[in-house]
GROMACS .gro file of C-alpha atoms in nm:
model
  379
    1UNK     CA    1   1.949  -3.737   0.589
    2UNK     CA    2   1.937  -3.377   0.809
    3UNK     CA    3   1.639  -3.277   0.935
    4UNK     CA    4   1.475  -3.061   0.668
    5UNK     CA    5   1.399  -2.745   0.915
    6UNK     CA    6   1.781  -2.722   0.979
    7UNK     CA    7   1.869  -2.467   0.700
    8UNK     CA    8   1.530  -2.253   0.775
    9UNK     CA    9   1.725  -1.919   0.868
   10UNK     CA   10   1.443  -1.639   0.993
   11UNK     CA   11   1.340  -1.349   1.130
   12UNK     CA   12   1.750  -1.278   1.137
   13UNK     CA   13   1.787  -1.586   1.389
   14UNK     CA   14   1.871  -1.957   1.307
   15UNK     CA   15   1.588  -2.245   1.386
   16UNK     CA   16   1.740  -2.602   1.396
   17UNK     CA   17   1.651  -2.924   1.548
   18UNK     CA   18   1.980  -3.050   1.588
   19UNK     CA   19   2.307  -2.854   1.765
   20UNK     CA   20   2.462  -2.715   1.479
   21UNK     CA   21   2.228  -2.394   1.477
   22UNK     CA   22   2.363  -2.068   1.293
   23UNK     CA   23   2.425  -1.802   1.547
   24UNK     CA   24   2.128  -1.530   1.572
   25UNK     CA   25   2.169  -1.211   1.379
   26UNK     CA   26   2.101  -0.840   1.392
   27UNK     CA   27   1.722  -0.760   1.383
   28UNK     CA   28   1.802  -0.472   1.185
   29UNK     CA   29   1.951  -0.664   0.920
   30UNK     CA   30   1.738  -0.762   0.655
   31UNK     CA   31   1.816  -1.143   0.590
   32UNK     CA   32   1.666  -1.330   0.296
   33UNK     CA   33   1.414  -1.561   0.494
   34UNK     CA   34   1.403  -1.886   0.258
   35UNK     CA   35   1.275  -2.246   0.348
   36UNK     CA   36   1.501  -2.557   0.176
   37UNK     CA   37   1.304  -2.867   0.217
   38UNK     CA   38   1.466  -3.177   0.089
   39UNK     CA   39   1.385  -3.497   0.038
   40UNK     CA   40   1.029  -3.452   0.047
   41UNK     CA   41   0.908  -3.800  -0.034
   42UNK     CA   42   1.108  -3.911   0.249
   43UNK     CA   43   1.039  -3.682   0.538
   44UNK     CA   44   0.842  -3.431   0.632
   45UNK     CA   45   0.822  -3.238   0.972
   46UNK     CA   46   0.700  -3.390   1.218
   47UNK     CA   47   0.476  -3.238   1.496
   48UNK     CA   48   0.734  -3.207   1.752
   49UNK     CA   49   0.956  -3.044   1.489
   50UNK     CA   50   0.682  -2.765   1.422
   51UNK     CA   51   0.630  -2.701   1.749
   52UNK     CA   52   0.965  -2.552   1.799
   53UNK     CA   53   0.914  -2.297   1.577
   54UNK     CA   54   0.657  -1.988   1.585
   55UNK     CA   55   0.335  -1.932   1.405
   56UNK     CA   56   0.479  -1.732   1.119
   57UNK     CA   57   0.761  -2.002   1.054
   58UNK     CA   58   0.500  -2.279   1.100
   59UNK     CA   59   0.393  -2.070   0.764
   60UNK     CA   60   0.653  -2.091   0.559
   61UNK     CA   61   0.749  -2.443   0.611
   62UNK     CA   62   0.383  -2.515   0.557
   63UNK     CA   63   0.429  -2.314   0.205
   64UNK     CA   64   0.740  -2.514   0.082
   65UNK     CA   65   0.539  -2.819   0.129
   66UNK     CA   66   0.267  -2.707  -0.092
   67UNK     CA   67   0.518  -2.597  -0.332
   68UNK     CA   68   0.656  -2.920  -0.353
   69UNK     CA   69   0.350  -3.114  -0.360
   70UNK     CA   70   0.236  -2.860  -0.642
   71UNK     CA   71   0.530  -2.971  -0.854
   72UNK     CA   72   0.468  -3.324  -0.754
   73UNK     CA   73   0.157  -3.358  -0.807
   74UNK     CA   74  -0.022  -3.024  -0.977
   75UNK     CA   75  -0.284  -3.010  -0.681
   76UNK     CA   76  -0.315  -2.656  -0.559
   77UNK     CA   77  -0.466  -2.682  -0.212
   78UNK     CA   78  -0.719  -2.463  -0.055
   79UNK     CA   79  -0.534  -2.152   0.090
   80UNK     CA   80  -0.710  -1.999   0.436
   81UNK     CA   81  -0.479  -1.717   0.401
   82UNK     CA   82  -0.638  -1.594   0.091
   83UNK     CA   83  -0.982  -1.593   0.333
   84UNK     CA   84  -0.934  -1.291   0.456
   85UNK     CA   85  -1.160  -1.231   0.802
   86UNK     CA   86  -1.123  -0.889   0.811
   87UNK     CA   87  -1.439  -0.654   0.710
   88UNK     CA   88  -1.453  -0.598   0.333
   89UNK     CA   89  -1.549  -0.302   0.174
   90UNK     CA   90  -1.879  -0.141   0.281
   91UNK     CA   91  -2.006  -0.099  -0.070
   92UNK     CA   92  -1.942  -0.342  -0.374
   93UNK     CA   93  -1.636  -0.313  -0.611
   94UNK     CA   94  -1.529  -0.433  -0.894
   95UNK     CA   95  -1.257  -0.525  -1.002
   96UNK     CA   96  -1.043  -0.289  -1.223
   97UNK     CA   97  -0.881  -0.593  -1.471
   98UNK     CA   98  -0.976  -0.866  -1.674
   99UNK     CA   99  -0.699  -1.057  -1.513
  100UNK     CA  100  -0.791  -1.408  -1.436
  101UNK     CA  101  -0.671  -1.409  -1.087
  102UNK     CA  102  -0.715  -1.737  -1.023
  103UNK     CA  103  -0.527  -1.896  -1.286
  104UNK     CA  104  -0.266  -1.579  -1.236
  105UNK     CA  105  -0.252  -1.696  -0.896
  106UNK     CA  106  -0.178  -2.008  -0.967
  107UNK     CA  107   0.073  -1.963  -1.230
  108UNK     CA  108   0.265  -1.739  -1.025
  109UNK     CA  109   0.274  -1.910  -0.719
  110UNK     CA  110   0.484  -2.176  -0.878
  111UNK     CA  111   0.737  -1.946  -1.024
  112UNK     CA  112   0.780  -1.776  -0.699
  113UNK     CA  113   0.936  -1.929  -0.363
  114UNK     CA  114   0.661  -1.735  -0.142
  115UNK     CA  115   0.906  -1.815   0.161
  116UNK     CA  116   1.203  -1.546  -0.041
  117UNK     CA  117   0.949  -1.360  -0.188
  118UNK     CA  118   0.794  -1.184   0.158
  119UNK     CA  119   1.130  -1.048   0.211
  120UNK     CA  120   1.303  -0.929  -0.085
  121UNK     CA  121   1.194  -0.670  -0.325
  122UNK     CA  122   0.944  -0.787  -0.619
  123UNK     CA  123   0.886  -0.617  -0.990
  124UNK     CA  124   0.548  -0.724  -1.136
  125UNK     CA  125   0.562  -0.742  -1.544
  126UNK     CA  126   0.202  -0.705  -1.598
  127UNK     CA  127   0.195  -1.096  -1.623
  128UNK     CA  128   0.382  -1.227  -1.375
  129UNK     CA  129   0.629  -1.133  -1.059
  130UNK     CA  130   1.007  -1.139  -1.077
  131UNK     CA  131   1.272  -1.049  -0.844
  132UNK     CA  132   1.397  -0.686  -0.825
  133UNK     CA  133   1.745  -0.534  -0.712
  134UNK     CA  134   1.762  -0.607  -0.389
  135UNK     CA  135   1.811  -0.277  -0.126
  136UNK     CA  136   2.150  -0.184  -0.025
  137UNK     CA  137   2.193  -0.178   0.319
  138UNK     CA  138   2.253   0.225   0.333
  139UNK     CA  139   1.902   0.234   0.205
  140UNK     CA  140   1.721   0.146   0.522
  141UNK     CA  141   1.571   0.364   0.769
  142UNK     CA  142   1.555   0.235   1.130
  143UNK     CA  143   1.324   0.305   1.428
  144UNK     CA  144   1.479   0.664   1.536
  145UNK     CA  145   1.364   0.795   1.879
  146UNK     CA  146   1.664   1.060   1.772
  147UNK     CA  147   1.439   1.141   1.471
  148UNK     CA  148   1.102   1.152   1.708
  149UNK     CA  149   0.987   0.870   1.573
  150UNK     CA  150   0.826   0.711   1.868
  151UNK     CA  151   0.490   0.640   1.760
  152UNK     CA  152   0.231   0.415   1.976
  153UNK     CA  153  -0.021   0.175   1.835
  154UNK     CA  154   0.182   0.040   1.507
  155UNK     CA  155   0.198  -0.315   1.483
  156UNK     CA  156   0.377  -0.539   1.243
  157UNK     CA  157   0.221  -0.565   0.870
  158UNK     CA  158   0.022  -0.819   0.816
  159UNK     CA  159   0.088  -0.787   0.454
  160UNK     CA  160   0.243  -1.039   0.298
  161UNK     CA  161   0.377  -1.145  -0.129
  162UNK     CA  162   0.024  -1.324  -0.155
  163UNK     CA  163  -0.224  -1.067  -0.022
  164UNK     CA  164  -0.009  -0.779  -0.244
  165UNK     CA  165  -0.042  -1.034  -0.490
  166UNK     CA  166  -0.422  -1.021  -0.463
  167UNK     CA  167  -0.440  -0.678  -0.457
  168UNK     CA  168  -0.223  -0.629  -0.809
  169UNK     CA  169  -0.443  -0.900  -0.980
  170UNK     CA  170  -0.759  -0.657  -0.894
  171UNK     CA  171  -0.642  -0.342  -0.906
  172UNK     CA  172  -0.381  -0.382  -1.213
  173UNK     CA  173  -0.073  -0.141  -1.201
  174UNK     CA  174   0.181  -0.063  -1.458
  175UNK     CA  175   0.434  -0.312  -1.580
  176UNK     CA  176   0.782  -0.186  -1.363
  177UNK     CA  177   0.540  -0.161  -1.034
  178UNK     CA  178   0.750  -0.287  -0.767
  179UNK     CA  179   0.704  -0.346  -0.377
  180UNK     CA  180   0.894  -0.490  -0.109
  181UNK     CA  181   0.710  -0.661   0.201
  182UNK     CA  182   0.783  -0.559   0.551
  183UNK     CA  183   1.030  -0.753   0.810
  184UNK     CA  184   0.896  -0.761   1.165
  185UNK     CA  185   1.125  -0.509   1.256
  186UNK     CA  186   0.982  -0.232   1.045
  187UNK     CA  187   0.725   0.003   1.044
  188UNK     CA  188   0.492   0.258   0.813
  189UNK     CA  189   0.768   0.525   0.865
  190UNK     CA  190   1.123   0.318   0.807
  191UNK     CA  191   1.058   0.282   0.437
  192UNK     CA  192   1.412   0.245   0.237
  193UNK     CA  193   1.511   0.529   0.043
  194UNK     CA  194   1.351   0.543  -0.292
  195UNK     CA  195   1.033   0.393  -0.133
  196UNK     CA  196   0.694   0.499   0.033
  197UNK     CA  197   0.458   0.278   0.259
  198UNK     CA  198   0.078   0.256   0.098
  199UNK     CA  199  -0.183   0.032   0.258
  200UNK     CA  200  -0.361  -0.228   0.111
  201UNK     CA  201  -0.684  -0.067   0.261
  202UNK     CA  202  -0.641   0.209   0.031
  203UNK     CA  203  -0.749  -0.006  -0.257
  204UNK     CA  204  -0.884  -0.235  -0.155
  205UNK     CA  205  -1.155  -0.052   0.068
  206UNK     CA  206  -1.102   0.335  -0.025
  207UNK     CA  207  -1.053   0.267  -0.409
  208UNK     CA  208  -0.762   0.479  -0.499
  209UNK     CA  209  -0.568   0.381  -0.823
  210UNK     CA  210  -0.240   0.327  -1.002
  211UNK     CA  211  -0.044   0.512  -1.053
  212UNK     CA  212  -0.090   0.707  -0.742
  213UNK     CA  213  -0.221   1.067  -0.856
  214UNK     CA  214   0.023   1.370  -0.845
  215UNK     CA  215  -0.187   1.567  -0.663
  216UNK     CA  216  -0.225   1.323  -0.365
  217UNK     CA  217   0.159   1.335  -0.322
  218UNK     CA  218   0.203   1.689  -0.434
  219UNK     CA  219   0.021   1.725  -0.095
  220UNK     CA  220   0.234   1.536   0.096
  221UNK     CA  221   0.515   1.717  -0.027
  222UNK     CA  222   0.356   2.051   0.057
  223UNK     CA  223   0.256   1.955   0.392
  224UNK     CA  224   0.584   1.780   0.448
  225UNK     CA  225   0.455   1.420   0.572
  226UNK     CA  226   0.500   1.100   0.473
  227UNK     CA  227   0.286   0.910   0.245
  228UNK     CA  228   0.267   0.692   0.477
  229UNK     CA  229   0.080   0.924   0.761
  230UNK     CA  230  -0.224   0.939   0.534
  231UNK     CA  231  -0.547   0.735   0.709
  232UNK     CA  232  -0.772   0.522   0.505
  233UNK     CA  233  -1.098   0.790   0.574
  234UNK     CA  234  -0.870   1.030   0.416
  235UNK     CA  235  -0.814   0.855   0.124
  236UNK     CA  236  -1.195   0.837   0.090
  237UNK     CA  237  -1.242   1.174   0.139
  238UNK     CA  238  -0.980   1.236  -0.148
  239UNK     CA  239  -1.120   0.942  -0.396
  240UNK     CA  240  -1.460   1.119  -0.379
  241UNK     CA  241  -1.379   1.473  -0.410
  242UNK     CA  242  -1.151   1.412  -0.729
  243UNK     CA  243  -1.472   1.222  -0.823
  244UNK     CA  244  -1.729   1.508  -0.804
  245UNK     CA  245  -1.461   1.725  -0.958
  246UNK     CA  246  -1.405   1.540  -1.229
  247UNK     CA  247  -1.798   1.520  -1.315
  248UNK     CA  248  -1.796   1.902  -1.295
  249UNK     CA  249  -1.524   1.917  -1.573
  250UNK     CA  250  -1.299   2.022  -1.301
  251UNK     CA  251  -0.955   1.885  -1.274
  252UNK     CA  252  -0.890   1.816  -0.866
  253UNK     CA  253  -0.536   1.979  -0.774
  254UNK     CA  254  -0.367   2.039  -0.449
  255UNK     CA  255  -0.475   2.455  -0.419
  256UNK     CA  256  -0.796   2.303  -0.451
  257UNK     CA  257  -0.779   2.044  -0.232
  258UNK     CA  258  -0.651   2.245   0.065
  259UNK     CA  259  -0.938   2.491  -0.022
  260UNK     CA  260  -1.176   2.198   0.040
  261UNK     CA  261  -1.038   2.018   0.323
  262UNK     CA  262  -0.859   2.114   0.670
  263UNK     CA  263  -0.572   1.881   0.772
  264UNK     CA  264  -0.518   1.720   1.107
  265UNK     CA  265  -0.294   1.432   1.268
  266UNK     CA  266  -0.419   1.198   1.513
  267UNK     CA  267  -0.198   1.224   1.798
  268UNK     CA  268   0.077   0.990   1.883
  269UNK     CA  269  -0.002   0.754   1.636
  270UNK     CA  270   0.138   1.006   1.325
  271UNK     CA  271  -0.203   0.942   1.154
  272UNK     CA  272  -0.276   1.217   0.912
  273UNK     CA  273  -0.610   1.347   0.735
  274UNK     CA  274  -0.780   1.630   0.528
  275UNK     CA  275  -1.133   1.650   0.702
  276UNK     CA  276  -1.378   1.886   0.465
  277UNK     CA  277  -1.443   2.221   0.588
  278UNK     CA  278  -1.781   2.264   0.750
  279UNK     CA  279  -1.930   2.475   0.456
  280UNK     CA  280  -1.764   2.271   0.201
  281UNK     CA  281  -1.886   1.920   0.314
  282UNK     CA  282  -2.086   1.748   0.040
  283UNK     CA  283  -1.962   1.402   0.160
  284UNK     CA  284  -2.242   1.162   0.405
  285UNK     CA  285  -2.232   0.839   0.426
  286UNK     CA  286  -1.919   0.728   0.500
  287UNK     CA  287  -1.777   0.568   0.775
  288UNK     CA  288  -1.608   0.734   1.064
  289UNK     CA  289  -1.357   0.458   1.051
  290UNK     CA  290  -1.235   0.202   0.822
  291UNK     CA  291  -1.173  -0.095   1.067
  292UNK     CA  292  -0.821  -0.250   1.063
  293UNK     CA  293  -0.755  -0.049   0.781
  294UNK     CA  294  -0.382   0.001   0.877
  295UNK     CA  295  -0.300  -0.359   0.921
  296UNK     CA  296  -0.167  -0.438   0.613
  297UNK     CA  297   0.067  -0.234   0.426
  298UNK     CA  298   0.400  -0.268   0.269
  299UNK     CA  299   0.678  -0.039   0.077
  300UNK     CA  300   0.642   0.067  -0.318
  301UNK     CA  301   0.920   0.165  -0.511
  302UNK     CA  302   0.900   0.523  -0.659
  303UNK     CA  303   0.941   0.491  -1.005
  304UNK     CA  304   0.662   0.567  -1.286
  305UNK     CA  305   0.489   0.278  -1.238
  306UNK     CA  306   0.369   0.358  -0.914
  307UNK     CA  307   0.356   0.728  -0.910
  308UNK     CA  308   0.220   0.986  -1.211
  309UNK     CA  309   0.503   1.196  -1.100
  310UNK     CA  310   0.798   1.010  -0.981
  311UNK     CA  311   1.011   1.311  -0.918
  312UNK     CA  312   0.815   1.415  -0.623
  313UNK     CA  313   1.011   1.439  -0.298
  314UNK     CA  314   0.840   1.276  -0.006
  315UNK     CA  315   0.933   1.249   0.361
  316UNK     CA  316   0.991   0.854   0.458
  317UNK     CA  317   0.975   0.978   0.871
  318UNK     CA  318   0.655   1.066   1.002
  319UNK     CA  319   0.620   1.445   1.079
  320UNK     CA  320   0.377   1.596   1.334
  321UNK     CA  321   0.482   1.970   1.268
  322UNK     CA  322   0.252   2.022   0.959
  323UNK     CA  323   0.224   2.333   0.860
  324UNK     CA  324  -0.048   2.551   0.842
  325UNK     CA  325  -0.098   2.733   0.534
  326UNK     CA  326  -0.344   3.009   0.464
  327UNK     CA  327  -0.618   2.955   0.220
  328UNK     CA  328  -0.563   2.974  -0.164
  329UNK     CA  329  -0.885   3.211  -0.140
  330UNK     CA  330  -0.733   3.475  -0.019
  331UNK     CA  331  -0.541   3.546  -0.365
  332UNK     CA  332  -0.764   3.290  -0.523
  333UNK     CA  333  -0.836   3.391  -0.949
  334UNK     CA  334  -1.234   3.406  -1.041
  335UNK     CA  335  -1.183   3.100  -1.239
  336UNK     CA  336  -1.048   2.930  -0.910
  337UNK     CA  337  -1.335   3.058  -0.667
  338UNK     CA  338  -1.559   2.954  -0.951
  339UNK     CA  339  -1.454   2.642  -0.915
  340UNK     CA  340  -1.461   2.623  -0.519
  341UNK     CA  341  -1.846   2.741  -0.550
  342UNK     CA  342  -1.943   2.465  -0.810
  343UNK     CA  343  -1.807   2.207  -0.553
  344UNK     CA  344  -1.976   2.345  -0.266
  345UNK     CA  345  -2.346   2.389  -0.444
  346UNK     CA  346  -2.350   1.995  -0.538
  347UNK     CA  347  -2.604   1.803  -0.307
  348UNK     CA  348  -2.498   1.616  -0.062
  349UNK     CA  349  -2.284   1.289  -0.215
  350UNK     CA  350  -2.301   0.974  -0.002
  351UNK     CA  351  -1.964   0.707  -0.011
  352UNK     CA  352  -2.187   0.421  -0.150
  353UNK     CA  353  -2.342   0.575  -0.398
  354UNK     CA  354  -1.928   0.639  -0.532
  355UNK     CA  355  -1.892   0.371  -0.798
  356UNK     CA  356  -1.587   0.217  -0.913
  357UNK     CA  357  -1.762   0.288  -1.251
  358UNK     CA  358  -1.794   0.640  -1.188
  359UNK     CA  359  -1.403   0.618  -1.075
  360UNK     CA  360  -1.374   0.487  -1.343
  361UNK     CA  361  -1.530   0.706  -1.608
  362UNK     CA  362  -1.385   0.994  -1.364
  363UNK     CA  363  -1.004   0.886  -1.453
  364UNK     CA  364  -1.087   0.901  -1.841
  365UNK     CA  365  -1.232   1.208  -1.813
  366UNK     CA  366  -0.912   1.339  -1.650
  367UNK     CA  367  -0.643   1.184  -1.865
  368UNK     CA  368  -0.842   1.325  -2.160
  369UNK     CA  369  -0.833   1.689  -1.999
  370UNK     CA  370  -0.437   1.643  -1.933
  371UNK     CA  371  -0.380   1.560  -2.241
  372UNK     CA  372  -0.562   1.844  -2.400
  373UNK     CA  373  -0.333   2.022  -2.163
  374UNK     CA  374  -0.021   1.913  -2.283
  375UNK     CA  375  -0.182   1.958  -2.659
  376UNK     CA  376  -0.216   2.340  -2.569
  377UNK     CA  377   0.082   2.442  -2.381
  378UNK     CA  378   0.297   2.315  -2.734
  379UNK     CA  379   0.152   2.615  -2.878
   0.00000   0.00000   0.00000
């Protein structure tokens, strides 16, 4: 019988234990990365076998085992790589689904080879995952210097199928939402054509929603960045000012936004934010910065699932050149400056204190005033 880590093809590069290895590929081709273990019963790899591969294949052989020794014998062991160690949120959440994750979890995990999975483009139902089309290869976006895409202090995602698989059990898109997980090659600005980079952070710490809002990439698309440029504080910043708007009976929007908020990019890194204007900033309490908040992330189809307006065009390359708009103010309507004044006159707001019940409660309040919209502009 062959040696069970001799058909393991990753990262784009062959790993074998005997001399008939495959010949190493492109690392700017995306190759399906799947583990075939056969003949489980019979062998399994030993130590010296595992130590000639690295810690991320180590992984996936380590999942195909548990696959098959699900099938064999039902157990579902212990996961550490659903123990996250990285900081949680710094105020309690809860969860925006009924979903039973755990059984979801379970259920799911042995449908889906997790080894194929982390590298080719999922579709989640709104029960379960399934494969999506996979990208062609004129799609892709490589690492452009041409393009000034040279940014410093971007590592590898640490994302991965199972922690976006979390994340959609708790936060509970739209049937159609689809995603594809990073190779090690890629980064926050190569996303393929037809998708955007979001960060698990942005949930999972920042509470922002599905289907992303309009106004959030309206912005982008004004400001001509990437959705991908936008930090985790900003995010915040954003979350809680739609929020207190929404409270007010005020529907956020970008004209209001900018009015609000002052945007500015963090160097070399491509890092973009809208910090509140001095006389406008009703916001304590929150963090200066969300720790390792830009570790994990991974692409998202654009489709309707994923975005309230799909249409949207968004930059995929980071841009430093944003541009700097004057004020809506300065032609701003009474209504509008009515608006701005109510926003600024609110006591001061701390992070904490910003619910996901009164997100929550804030959503309905704002899909009831769009559709009282659309009800009035038939007329």
């Amino acid at each position: 019988m062959s040696s069970p880590l001799r058909r393991c093809s990753l990262k784009g590069k062959a790993v074998a234990t005997g001399s008939d290895s495959e010949s190493s590929g492109s690392p700017l081709v995306r190759r399906p990365r799947t583990i075939m273990l056969g003949g489980m019963d019979d062998m399994r790899p030993t130590s010296a076998d595992l130590a000639l591969l690295d810690d991320t294949e180590c992984d996936l052989v380590r999942y195909s085992i548990e696959l098959e020794d699900r099938e064999t014998t039902g157990h579902v062991p212990i996961d550490d790589a659903e123990q996250d160690a990285e900081p949680a949120s710094d105020r309690p959440t809860t969860p925006c689904t009924d979903i039973d994750s755990s059984s979801k979890d379970k259920s799911s995990a042995e449908k889906i080879d997790l080894a194929l999975a982390d590298f080719l483009p999922m579709r989640w139902t709104g029960t379960d995952f399934e494969f999506d089309e996979e990208i062609d290869p004129e799609q892709e976006r490589t690492l452009s210097v041409k393009k000034n895409q040279n940014w410093v202090n971007h590592l590898p995602t640490r994302s991965s199928f199972k922690s976006v698989r979390r994340l959609i059990f708790q936060t509970n898109p739209p049937p159609g939402f689809s995603f594809l997980i990073l190779a090690e090659h890629q980064r926050p600005w190569t996303p393929p054509a037809g998708y955007a980079t979001v960060y698990e952070s942005w949930f999972m710490n920042c509470s922002l929603w599905w289907s992303l809002p309009e106004f959030l990439t309206t912005y982008c698309h004004r400001r001509k960045i990437a959705l991908g440029q936008y930090t985790a504080n900003g995010i915040r910043i954003m979350v809680t000012l739609t929020v207190l708007a929404a409270e007010l009976g005020i529907t956020m929007s970008v004209r209001l936004f900018e009015e609000l908020t002052t945007p500015s990019i963090t160097g070399r890194t491509g890092f973009f934010y809208g910090k509140m204007v001095p006389k406008y900033n009703v916001i304590t309490g929150k963090p200066s910065k969300v720790n390792f908040w830009n570790h994990r992330y991974f692409y998202v189809k654009i489709n309707e699932a994923s975005f309230e307006d799909p249409s949207i065009v968004l930059n995929g390359y980071f841009n430093a050149n944003i541009d700097r708009l004057s004020k809506w103010s300065q032609g701003g309507t009474e209504s509008f400056l009515e608006e701005v004044e109510a926003i600024r006159t609110l006591s001061h707001q701390h992070w904490p204190d910003i619910s996901e019940a009164r997100i929550q409660a804030a959503l309905k309040r704002i899909s009831k005033a769009d559709d009282q919209t659309e009800i009035q502009s038939q007329y």
